mmCIF file of C-alpha atoms in Angstrom:
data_model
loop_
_atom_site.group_PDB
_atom_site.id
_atom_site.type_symbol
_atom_site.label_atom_id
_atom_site.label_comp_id
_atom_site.label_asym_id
_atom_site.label_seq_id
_atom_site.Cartn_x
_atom_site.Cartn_y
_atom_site.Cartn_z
ATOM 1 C CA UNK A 1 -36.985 -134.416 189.387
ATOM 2 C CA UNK A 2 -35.208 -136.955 191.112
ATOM 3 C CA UNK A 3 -35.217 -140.793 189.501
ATOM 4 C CA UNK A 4 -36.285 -143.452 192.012
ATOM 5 C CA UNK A 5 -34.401 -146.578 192.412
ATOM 6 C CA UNK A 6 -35.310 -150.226 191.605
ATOM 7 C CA UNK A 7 -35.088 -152.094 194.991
ATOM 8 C CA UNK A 8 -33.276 -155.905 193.804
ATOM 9 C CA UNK A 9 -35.578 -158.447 195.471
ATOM 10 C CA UNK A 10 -33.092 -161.170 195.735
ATOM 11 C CA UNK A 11 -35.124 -164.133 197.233
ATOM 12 C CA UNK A 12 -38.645 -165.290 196.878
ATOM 13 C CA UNK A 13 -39.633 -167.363 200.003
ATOM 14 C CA UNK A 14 -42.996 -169.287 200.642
ATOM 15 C CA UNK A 15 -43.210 -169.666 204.612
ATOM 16 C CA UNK A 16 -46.001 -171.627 206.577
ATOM 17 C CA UNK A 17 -47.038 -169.878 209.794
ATOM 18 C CA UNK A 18 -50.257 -170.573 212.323
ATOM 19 C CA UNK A 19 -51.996 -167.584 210.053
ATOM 20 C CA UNK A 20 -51.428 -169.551 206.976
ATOM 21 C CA UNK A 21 -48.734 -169.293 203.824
ATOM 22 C CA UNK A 22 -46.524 -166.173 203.602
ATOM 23 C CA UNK A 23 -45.195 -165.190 200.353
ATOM 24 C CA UNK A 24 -41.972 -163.269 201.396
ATOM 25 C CA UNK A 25 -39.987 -161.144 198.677
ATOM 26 C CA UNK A 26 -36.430 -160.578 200.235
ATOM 27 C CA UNK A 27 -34.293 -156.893 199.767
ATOM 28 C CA UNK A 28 -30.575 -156.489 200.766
ATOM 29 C CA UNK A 29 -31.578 -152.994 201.975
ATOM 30 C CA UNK A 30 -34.659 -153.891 204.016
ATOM 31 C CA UNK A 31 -36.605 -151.374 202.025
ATOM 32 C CA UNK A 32 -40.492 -151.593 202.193
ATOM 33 C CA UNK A 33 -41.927 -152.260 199.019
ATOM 34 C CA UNK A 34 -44.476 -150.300 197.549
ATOM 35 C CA UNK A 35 -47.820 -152.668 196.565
ATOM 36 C CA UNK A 36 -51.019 -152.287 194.509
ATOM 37 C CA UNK A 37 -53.802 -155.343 194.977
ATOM 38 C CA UNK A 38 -56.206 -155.940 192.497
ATOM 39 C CA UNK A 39 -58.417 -159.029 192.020
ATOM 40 C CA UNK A 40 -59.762 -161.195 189.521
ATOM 41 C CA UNK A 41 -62.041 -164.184 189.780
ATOM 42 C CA UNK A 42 -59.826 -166.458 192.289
ATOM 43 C CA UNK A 43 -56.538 -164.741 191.261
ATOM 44 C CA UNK A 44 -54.998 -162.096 193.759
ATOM 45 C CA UNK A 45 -52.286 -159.622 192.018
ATOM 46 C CA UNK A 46 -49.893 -157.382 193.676
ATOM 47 C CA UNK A 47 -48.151 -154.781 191.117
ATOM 48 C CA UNK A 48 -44.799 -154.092 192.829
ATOM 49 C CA UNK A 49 -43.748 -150.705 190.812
ATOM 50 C CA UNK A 50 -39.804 -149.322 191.830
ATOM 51 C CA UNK A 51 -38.833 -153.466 191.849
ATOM 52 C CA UNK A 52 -37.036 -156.031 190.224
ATOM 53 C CA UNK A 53 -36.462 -159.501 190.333
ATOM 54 C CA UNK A 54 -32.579 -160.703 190.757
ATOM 55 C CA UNK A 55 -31.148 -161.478 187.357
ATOM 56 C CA UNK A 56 -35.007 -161.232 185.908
ATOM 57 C CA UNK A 57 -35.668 -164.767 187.312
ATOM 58 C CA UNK A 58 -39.788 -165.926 187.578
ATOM 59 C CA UNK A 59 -40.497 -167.683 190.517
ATOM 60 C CA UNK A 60 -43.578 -170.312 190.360
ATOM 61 C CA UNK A 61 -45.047 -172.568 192.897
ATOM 62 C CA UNK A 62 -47.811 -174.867 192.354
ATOM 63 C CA UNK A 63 -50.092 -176.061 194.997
ATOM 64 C CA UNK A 64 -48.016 -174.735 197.733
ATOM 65 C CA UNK A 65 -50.799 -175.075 200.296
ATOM 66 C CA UNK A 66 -54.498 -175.935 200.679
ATOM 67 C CA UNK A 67 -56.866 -174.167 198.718
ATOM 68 C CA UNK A 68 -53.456 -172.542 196.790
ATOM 69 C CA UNK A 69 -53.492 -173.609 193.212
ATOM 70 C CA UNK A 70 -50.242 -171.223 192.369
ATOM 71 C CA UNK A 71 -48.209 -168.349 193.494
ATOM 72 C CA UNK A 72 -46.409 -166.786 190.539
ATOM 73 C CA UNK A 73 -43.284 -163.710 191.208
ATOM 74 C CA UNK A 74 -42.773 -162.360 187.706
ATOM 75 C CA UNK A 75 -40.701 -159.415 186.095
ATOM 76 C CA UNK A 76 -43.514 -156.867 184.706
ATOM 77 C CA UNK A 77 -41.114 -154.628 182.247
ATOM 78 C CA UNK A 78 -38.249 -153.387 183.102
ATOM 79 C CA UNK A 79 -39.039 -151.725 186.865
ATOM 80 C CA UNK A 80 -42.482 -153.688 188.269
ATOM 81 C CA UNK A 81 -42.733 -156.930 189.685
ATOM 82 C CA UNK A 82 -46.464 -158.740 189.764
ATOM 83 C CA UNK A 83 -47.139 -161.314 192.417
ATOM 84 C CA UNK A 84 -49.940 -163.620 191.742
ATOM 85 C CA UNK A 85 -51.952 -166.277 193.432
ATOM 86 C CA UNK A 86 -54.679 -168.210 192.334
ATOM 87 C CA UNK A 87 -57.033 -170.459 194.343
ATOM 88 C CA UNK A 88 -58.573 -173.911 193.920
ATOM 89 C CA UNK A 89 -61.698 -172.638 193.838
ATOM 90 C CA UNK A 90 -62.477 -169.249 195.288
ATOM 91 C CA UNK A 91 -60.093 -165.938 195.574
ATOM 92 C CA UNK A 92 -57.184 -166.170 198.553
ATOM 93 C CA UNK A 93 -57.725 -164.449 201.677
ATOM 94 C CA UNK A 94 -54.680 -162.103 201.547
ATOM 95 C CA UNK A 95 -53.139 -160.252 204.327
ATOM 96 C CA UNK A 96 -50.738 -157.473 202.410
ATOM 97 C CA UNK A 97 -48.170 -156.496 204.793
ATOM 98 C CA UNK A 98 -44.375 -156.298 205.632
ATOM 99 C CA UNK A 99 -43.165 -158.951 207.207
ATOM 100 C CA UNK A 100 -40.429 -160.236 209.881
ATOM 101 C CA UNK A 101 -37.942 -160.390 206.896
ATOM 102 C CA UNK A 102 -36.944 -157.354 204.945
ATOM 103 C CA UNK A 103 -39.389 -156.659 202.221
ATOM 104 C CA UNK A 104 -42.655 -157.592 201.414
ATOM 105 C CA UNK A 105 -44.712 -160.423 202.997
ATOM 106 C CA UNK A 106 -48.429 -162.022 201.800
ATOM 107 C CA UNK A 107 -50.224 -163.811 204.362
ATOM 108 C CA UNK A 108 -52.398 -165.978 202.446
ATOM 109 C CA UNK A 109 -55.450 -167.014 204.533
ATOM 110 C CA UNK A 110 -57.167 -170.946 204.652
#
């Protein structure tokens, strides 16, 4: 059986668009990235399996927007990233999609 490659995600990027904040993990290849969404109280998670952060760095924002308390980009093991956001008071509205820029894209909802 064939191994599958890590894609590198080599820039995190928090945009601000007329639908609300995008969360927008850059590739070099422009390969779509695989996601899994879960929730938790007000935290959203996306497990990002096949992925890796460049040079295992965490990216953390806090209060990036209204009704955003953080967005976290974290290296989960060796081969996963996890993308989190927490609210000020109730769960995100999240939009999981690709995006205009290679990779992954969260549009997070006011």
């Amino acid at each position: 059986m064939a191994q599958q490659t890590s894609s590198q995600v080599t820039a995190v990027q928090l945009q601000q668009t007329d639908k609300g904040l995008e969360v927008i993990l850059e590739t070099p290849d422009g390969k779509s990235l695989q996601v899994f969404p879960s929730s938790f109280g007000k935290t959203f998670v996306a497990n990002i399996p096949n992925a890796q952060l460049a040079e295992g760095k965490t990216f953390r924002q806090e209060n990036p927007s209204s009704g955003i308390a953080s967005i976290a980009v974290t290296q989960q093991g060796t081969n996963s990233i996890r993308v989190t956001v927490t609210g000020t008071r109730d769960l995100p509205k999240v939009d999981v999609g690709r995006g205009d820029a290679a990779g992954f894209a969260n549009a997070l909802l006011p």
